[in-house]
Short mmCIF file of C-alpha atoms in Angstrom, two decimals:
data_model
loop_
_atom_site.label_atom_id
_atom_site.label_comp_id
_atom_site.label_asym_id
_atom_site.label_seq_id
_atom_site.Cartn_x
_atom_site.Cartn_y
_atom_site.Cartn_z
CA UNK A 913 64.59 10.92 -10.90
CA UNK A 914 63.37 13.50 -13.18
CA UNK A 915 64.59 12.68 -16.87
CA UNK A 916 64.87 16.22 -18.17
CA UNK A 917 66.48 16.09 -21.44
CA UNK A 918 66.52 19.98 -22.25
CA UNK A 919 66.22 20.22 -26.33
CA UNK A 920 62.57 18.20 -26.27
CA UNK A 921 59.26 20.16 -25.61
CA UNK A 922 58.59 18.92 -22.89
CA UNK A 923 47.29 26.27 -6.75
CA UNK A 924 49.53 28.12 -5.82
CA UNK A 925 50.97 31.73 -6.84
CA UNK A 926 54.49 32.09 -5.82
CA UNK A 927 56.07 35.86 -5.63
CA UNK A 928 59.88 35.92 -4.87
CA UNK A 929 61.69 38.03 -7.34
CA UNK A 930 64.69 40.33 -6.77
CA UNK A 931 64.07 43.75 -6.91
CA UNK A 932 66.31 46.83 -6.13
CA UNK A 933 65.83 49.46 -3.90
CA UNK A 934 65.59 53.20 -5.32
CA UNK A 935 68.25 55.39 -3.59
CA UNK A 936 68.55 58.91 -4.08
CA UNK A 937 71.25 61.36 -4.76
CA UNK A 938 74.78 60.11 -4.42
CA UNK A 939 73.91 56.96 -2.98
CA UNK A 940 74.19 53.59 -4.98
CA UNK A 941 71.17 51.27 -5.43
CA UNK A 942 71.40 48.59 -2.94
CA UNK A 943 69.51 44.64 -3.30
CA UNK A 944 66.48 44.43 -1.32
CA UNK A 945 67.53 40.93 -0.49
CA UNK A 946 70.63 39.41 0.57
CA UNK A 947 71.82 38.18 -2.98
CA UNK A 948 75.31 36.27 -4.03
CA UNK A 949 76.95 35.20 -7.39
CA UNK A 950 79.76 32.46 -7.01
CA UNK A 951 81.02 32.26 -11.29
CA UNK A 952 83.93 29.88 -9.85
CA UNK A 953 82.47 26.60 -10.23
CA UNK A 954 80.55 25.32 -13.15
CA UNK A 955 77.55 23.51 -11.52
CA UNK A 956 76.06 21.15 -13.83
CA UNK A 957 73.72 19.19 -11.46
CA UNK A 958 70.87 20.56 -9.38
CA UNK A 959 72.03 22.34 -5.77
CA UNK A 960 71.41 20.49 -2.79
CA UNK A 961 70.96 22.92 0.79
CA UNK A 962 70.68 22.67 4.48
CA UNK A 963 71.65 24.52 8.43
CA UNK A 964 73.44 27.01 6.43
CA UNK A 965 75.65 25.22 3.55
CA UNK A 966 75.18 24.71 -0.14
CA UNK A 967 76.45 22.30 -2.37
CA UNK A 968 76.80 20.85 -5.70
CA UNK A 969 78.40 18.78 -8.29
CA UNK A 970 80.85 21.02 -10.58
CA UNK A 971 82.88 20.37 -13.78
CA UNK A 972 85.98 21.14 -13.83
CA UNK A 973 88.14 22.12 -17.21
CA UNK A 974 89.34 18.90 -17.88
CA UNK A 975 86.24 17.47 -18.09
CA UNK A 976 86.39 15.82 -14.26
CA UNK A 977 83.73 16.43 -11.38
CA UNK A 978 83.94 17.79 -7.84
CA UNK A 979 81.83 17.78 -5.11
CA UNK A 980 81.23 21.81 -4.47
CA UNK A 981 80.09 22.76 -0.87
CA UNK A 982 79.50 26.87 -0.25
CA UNK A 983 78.23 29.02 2.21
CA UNK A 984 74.53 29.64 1.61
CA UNK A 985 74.62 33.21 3.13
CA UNK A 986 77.50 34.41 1.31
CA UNK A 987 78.29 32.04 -2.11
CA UNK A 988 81.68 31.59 -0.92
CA UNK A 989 83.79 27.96 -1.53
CA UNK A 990 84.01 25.96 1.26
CA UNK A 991 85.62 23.18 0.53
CA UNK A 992 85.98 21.12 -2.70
CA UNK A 993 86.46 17.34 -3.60
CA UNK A 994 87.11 14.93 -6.78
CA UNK A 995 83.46 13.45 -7.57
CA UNK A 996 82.66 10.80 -10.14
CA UNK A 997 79.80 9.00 -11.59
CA UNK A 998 79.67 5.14 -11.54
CA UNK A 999 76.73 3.15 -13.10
CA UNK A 1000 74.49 6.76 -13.39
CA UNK A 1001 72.22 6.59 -16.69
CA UNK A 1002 72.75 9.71 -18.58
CA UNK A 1003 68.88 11.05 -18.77
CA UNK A 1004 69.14 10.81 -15.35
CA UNK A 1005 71.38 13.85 -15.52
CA UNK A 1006 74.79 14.76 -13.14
CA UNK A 1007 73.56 13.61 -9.57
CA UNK A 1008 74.09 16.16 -7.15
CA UNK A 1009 75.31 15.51 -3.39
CA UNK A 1010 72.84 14.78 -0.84
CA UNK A 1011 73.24 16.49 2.49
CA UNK A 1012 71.98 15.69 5.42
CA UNK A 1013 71.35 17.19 9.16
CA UNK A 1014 71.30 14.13 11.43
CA UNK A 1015 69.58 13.49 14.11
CA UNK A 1016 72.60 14.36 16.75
CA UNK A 1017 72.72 17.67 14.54
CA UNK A 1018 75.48 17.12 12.76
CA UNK A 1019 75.58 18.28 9.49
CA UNK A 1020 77.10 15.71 6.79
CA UNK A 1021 77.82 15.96 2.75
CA UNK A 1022 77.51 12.51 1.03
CA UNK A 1023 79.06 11.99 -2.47
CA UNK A 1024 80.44 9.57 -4.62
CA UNK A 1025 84.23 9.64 -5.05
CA UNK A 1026 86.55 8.10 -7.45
CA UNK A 1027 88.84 5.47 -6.46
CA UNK A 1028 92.39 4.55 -8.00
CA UNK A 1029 92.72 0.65 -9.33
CA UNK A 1030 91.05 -2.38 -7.27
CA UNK A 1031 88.31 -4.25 -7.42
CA UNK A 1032 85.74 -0.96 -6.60
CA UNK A 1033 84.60 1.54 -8.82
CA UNK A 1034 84.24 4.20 -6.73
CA UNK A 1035 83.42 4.90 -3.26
CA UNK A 1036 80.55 6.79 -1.28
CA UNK A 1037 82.14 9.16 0.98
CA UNK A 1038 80.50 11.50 4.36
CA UNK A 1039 82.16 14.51 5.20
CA UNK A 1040 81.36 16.76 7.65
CA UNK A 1041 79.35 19.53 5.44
CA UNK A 1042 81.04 22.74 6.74
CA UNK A 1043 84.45 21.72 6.69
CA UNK A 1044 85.10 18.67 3.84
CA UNK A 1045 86.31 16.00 7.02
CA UNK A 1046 86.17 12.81 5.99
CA UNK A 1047 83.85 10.78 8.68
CA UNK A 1048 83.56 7.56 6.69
CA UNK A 1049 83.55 5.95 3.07
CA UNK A 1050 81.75 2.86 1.96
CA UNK A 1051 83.21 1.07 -1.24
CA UNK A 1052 80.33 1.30 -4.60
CA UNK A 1053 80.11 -1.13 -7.53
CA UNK A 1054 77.56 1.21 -9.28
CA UNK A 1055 75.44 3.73 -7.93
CA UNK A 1056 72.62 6.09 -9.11
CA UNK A 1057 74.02 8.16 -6.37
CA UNK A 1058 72.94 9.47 -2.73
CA UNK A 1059 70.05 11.33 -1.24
CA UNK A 1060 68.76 12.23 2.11
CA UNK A 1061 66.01 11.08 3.34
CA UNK A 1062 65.23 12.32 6.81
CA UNK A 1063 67.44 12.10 8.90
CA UNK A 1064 69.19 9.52 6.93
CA UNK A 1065 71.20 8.97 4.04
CA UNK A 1066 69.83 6.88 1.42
CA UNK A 1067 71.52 5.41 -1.32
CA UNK A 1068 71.62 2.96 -4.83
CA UNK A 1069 73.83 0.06 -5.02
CA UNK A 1070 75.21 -2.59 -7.42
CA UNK A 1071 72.83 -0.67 -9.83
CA UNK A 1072 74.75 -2.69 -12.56
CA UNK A 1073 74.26 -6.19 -10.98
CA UNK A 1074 71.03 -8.52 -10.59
CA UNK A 1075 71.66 -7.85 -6.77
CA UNK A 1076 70.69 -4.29 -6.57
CA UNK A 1077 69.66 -2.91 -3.13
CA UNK A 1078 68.82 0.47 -1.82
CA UNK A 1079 70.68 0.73 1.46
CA UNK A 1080 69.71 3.35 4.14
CA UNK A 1081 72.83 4.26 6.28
CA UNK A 1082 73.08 6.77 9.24
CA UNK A 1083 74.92 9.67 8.42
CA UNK A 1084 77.53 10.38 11.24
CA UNK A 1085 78.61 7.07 10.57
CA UNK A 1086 77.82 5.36 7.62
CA UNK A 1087 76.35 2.04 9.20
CA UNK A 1088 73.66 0.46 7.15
CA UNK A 1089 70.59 0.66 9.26
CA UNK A 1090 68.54 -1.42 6.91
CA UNK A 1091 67.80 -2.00 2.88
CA UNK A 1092 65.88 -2.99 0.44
CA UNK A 1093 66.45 -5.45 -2.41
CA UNK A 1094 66.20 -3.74 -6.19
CA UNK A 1095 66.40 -0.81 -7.47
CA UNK A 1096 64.30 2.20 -5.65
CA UNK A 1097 64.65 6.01 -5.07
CA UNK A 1098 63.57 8.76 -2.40
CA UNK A 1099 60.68 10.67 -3.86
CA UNK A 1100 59.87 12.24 -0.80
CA UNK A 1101 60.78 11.95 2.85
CA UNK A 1102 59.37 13.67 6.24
CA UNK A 1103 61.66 13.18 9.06
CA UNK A 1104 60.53 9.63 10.07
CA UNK A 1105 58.97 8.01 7.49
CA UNK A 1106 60.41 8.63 3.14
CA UNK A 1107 58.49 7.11 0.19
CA UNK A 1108 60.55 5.76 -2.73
CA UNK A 1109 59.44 4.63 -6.14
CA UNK A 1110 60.74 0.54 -6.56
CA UNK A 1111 61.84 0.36 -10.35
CA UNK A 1112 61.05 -2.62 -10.95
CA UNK A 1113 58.87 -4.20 -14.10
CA UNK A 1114 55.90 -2.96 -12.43
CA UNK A 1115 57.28 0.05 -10.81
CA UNK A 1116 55.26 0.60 -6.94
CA UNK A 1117 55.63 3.52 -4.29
CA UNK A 1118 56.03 2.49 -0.99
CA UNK A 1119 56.44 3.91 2.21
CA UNK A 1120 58.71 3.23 5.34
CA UNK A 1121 59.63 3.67 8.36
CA UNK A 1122 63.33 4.95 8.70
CA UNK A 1123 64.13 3.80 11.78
CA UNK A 1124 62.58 0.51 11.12
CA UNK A 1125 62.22 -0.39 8.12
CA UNK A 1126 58.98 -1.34 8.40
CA UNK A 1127 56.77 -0.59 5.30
CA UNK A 1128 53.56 0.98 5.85
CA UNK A 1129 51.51 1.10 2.41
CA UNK A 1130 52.27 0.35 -1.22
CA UNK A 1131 51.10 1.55 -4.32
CA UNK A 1132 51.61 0.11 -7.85
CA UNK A 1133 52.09 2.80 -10.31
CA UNK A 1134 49.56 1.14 -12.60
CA UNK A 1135 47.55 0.96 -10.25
CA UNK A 1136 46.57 4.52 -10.76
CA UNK A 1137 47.85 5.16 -14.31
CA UNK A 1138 46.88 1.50 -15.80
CA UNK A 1139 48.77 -1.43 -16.96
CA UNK A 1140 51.82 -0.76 -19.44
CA UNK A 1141 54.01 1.37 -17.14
CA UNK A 1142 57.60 1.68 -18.35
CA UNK A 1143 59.59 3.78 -16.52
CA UNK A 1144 62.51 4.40 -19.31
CA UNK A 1145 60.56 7.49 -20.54
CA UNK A 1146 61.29 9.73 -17.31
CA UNK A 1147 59.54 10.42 -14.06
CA UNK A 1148 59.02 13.21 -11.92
CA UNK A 1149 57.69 13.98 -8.40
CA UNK A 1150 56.69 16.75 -6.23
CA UNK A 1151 54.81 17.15 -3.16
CA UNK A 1152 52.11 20.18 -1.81
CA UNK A 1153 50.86 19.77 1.23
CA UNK A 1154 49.71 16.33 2.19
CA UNK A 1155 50.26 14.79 -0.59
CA UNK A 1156 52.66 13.36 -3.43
CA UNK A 1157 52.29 13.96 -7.17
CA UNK A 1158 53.92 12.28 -9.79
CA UNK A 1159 54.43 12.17 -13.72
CA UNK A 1160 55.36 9.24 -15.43
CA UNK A 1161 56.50 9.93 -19.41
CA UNK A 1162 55.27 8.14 -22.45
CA UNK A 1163 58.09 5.18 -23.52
CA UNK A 1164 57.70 3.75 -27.12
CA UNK A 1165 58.69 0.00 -27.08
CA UNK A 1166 61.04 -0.08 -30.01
CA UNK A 1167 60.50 -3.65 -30.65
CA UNK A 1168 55.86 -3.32 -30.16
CA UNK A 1169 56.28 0.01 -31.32
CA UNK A 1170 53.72 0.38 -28.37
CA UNK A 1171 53.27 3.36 -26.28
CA UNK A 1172 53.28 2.74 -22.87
CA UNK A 1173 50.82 3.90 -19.72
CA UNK A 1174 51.86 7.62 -18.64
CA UNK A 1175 50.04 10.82 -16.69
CA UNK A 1176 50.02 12.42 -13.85
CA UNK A 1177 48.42 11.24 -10.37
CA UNK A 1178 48.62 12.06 -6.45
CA UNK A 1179 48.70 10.24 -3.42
CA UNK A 1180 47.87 10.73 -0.17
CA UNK A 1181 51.29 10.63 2.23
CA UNK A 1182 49.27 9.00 4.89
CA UNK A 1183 48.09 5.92 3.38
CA UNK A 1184 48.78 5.75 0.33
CA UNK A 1185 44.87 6.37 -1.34
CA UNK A 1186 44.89 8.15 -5.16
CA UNK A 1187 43.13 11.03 -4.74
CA UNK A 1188 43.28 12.45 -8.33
CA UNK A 1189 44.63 11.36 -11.63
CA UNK A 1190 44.88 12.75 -15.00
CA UNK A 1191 45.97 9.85 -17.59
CA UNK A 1192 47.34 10.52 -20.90
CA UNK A 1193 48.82 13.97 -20.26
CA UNK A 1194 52.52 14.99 -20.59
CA UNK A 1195 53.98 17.21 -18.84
CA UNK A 1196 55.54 20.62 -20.70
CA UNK A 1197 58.75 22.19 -20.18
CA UNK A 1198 59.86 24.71 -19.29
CA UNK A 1199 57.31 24.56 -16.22
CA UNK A 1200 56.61 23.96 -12.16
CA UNK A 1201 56.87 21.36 -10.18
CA UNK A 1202 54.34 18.33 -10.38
CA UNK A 1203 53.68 19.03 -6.51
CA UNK A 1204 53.35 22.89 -7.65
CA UNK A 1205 51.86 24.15 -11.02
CA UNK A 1206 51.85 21.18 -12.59
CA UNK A 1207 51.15 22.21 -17.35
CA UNK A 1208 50.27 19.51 -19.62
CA UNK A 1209 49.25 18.29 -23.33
CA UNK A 1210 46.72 15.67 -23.26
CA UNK A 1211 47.48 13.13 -25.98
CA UNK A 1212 44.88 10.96 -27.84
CA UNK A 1213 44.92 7.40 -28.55
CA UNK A 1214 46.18 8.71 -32.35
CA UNK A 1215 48.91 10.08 -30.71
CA UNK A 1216 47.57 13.77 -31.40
CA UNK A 1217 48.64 16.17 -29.08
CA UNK A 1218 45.58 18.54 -27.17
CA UNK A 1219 45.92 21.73 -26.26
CA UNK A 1220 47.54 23.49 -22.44
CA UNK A 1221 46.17 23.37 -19.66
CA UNK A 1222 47.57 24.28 -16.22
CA UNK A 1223 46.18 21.88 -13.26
CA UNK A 1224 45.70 22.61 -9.65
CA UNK A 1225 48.44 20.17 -8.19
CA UNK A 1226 46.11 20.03 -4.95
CA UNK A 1227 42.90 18.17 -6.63
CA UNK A 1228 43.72 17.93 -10.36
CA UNK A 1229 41.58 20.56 -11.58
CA UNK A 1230 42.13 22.49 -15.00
CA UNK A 1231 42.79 26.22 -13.35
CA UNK A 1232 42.99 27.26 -17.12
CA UNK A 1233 43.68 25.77 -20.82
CA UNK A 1234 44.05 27.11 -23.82
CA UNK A 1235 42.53 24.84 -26.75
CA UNK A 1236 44.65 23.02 -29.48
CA UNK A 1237 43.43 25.22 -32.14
CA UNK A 1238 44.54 28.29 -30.93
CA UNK A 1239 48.61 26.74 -31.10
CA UNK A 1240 50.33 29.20 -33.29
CA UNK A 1241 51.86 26.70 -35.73
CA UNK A 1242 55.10 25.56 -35.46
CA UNK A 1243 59.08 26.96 -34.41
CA UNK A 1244 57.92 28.22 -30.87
CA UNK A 1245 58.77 27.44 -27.34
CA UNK A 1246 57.42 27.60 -24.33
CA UNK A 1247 57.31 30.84 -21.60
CA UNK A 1248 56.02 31.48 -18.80
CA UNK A 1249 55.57 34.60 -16.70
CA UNK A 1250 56.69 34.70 -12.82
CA UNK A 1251 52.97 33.91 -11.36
CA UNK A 1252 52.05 31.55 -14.80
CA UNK A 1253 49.24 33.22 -14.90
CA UNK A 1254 50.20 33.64 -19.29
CA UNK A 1255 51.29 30.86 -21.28
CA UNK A 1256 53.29 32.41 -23.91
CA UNK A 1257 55.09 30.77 -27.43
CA UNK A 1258 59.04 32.16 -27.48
CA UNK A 1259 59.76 32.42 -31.31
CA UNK A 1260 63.31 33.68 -31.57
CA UNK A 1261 63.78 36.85 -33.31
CA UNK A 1262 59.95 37.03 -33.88
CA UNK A 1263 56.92 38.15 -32.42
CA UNK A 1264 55.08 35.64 -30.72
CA UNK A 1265 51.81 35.40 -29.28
CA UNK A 1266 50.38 34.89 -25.53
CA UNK A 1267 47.32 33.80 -23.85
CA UNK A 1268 45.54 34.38 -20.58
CA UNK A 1269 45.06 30.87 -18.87
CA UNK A 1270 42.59 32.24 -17.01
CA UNK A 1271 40.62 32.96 -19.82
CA UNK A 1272 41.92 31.12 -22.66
CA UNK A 1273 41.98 34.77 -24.70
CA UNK A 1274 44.74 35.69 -26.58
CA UNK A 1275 46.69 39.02 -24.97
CA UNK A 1276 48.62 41.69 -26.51
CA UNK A 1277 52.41 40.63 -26.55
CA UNK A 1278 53.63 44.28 -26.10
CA UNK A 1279 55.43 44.51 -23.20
CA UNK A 1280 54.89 41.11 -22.11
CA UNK A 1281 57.89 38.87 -21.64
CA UNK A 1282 58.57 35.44 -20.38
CA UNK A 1283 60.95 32.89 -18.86
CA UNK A 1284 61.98 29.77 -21.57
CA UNK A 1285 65.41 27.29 -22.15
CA UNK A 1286 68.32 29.90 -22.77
CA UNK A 1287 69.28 27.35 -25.05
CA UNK A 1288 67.25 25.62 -27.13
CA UNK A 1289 69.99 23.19 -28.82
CA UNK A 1290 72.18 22.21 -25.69
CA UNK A 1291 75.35 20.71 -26.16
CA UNK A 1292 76.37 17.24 -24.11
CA UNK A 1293 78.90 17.55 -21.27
CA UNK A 1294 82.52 17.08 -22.07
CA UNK A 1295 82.89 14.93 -18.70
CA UNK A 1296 86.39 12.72 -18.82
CA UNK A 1297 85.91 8.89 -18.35
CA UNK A 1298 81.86 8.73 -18.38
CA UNK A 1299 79.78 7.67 -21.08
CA UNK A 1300 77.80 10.28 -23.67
CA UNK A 1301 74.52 12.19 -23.39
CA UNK A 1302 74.76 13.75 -19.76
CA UNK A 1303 73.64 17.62 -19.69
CA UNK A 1304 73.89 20.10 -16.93
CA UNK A 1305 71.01 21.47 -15.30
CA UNK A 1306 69.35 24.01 -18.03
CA UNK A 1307 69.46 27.45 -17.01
CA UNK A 1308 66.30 29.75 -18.13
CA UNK A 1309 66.26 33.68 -19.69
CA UNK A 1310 63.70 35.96 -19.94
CA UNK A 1311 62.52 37.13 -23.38
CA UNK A 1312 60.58 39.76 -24.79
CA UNK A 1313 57.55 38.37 -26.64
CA UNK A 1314 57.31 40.83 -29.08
CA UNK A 1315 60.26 40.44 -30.44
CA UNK A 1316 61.67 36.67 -29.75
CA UNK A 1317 64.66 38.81 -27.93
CA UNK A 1318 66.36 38.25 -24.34
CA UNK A 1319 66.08 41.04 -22.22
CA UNK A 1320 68.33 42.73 -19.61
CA UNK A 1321 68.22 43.79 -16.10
CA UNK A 1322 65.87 40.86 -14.68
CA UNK A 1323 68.17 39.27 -12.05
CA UNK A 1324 66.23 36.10 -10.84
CA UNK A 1325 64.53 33.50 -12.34
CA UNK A 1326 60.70 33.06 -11.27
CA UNK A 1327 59.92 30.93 -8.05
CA UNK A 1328 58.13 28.01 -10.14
CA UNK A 1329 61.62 27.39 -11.63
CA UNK A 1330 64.06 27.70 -8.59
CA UNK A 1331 61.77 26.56 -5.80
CA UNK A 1332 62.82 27.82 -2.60
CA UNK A 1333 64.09 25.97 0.61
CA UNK A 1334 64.56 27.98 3.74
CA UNK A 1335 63.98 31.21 2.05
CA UNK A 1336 66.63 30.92 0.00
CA UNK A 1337 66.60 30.22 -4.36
CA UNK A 1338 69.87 29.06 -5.89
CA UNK A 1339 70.06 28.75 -9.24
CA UNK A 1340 72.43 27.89 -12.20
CA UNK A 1341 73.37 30.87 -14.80
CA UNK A 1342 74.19 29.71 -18.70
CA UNK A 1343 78.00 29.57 -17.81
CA UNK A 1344 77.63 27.31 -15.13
CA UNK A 1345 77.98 29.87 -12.09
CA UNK A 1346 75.55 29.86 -9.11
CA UNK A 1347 73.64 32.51 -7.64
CA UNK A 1348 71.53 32.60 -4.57
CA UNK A 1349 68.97 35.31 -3.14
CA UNK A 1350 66.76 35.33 0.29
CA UNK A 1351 63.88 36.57 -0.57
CA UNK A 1352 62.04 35.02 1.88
CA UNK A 1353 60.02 32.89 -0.51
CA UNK A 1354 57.57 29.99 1.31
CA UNK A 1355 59.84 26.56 0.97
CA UNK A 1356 58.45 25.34 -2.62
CA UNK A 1357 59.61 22.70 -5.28
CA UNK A 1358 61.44 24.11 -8.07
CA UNK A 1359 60.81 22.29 -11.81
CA UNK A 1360 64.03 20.02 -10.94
CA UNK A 1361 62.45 18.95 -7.44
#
């Protein structure tokens, strides 16, 4: 899961934004796309979509969670129900449901419930998407929470407990087709075969068969980025074409005070085989997709952070860079045009500066603006019965580089940052509302997967 924690720094050109059509006369200006803005629910985890429906986890005002399902073409509620968290890490962020279009065609929501007294802390619970029927529940001890994978549901359990097991369960029904002992999670999935990252002491991706369960390559992590993997720092994947990329953070051992193995690398679906890697990098935020326009910092053995440099998820290559020596100081933050074709530094209230990452030259900032954090200093969730530290999704603004200001009248976010599914972006506003638009943009990753 990607560990996103929003106040830390952390190919393909995409076009998709929302524009409005000119009318003349008496006539009002009318979208050019079909566009939607639902401001009654207060998503604060990523939005899940498929055949039509929407959904994701909202907070409620007294600090409680519900499941969230809406009509994609329209924004309009559905159908609500009580959601809770049981055993979730906080960096891992608010899960949000998975849903899942089975192989019978069915369409089903799967999210974790709360349950009242006994021996269960919650419950995992398939509903039929469009109308909130309950089809099944399975009782949970702790969960990291559900995803689809194919056309199955795949899910965490006894997270908390020495006999963890992912368990992959058929969706009309809940039956548990087959599992796997430890801890794992879907990275990507196709609709017969998923690969899921084992989090384990040395952490592995492996592939598998859905309707079998028969595993058809594995590949340790350090493997490709070199012993000293520690997953506690945050991960990330994405996929472009045929392959799967993934980032693995830099974790500081408290107790060796050593830094452990971290970079970016991509597999080959198929089989497994590395194709590319680039060690010792971390990725930047706000930015793309790993699978999609992957920036990063290289970092020496000192610890010394390099310059930017935005890679070509498909083979690794630098497509541009700009050098360490050319960072404007200090008090900036990242932002990035729609195509992130500029790599600009936000300082608020100021006038920053910009680059061409084609080029590495520094551009005039007049006229120039870019998309960073609307928030810089996010505050934790005020979510009732759940430990500290869980954010919501961050939302992004645009700014004017020349002077460190928001600007008005832009209505969508930039493709790299929504991703697309079906022609359709969704994305979360600072107050928690969703909006959608089809712009027809090609199905992409978004920078949350």
């Amino acid at each position: 899961m990607p560990v996103i924690r929003p106040h830390v720094k952390t190919a393909a050109v995409l076009a998709g934004v929302l524009a409005l059509a000119g009318c003349s006369g008496s006539e009002a200006a009318v979208p050019a796309h079909p566009t939607w803005h639902n401001g009654e629910v207060n998503a604060v985890s990523r939005t899940t979509s498929a055949a039509g429906v929407a959904m994701t986890t909202s907070m409620r005002a007294d600090g409680t969670l519900e499941t969230v399902a809406l009509d994609l073409a329209t924004g309009r509620r559905l159908w609500a129900h009580p959601a809770t968290m049981a055993g979730r890490l906080p960096g891992m962020g608010v899960p949000a449901p998975a849903i899942v279009e089975s192989s019978g065609g069915r369409l089903v929501a799967v999210a974790v419930d709360p349950v009242r007294g006994g021996r269960w802390k919650a419950v995992l619970v398939g509903r039929d998407a469009r109308t909130g029927i309950r089809l099944w529940t399975r009782p949970l001890h702790s969960t990291f929470g559900p995803q689809r994978c194919g056309t199955f549901v795949c899910v965490s359990e006894n997270t908390a407990l020495s006999r963890a097991r992912l368990s992959v369960l058929a969706p009309e029904t809940g039956k548990q087709m087959w599992q796997l002992p430890g801890i794992a999670e879907v990275e990507w999935s196709g609709t017969s075969h998923a690969v899921f990252l084992r989090m384990a002491r040395h952490p592995a991706l492996e592939a598998y068969d859905l309707a079998s369960g028969r595993r058809s390559w594995q590949l340790p992590v350090e493997q490709a980025l070199g012993p000293g993997v520690d997953l506690s720092g945050g991960w990330a994947f994405g996929s472009t074409g045929d392959d799967l990329i993934g980032y693995v953070a830099p974790y500081t051992s408290p107790s060796t005070k050593r830094v452990s193995a971290f970079g970016l690398f991509s597999v080959r679906l198929l089989d497994g085989t590395v194709n590319w890697l680039r060690p010792s990098v971390v990725r930047v935020y706000p930015s793309g997709s790993p699978g999609l326009a992957p920036v990063v910092r290289p970092v020496d053995q000192r610890g010394q952070y390099g310059g930017f440099a935005r890679l070509d998820a498909s083979n690794g290559r630098v497509l541009g860079q700009i050098s360490a020596a050319q960072i404007p100081g200090s008090g900036w933050w990242l932002a990035f045009p729609e195509r992130m074709d500029r790599l600009g530094f936000l300082k608020h209230g100021q006038q920053g500066s910009a680059f061409d990452l084609a080029t590495g030259h520094g551009t005039e900032v007049k006229d120039q603006r870019g998309w960073s954090f609307c928030v810089t200093d996010p505050r934790p969730l005020p979510l009732k019965h759940q430990v500290a530290g869980f954010y919501p999704v961050a939302s992004l603004c645009e700014f004017d580089l020349a002077s460190g200001r928001r600007t008005t009248g832009s209505e969508a976010p930039p493709a790299w940052f929504t991703g697309s599914q079906d022609g359709w972006r969704i994305w979360r506003d600072e107050a928690g509302g969703l909006h959608g638009v089809k712009d027809g943009t090609t199905t992409t990753p978004g920078m949350y997967g």
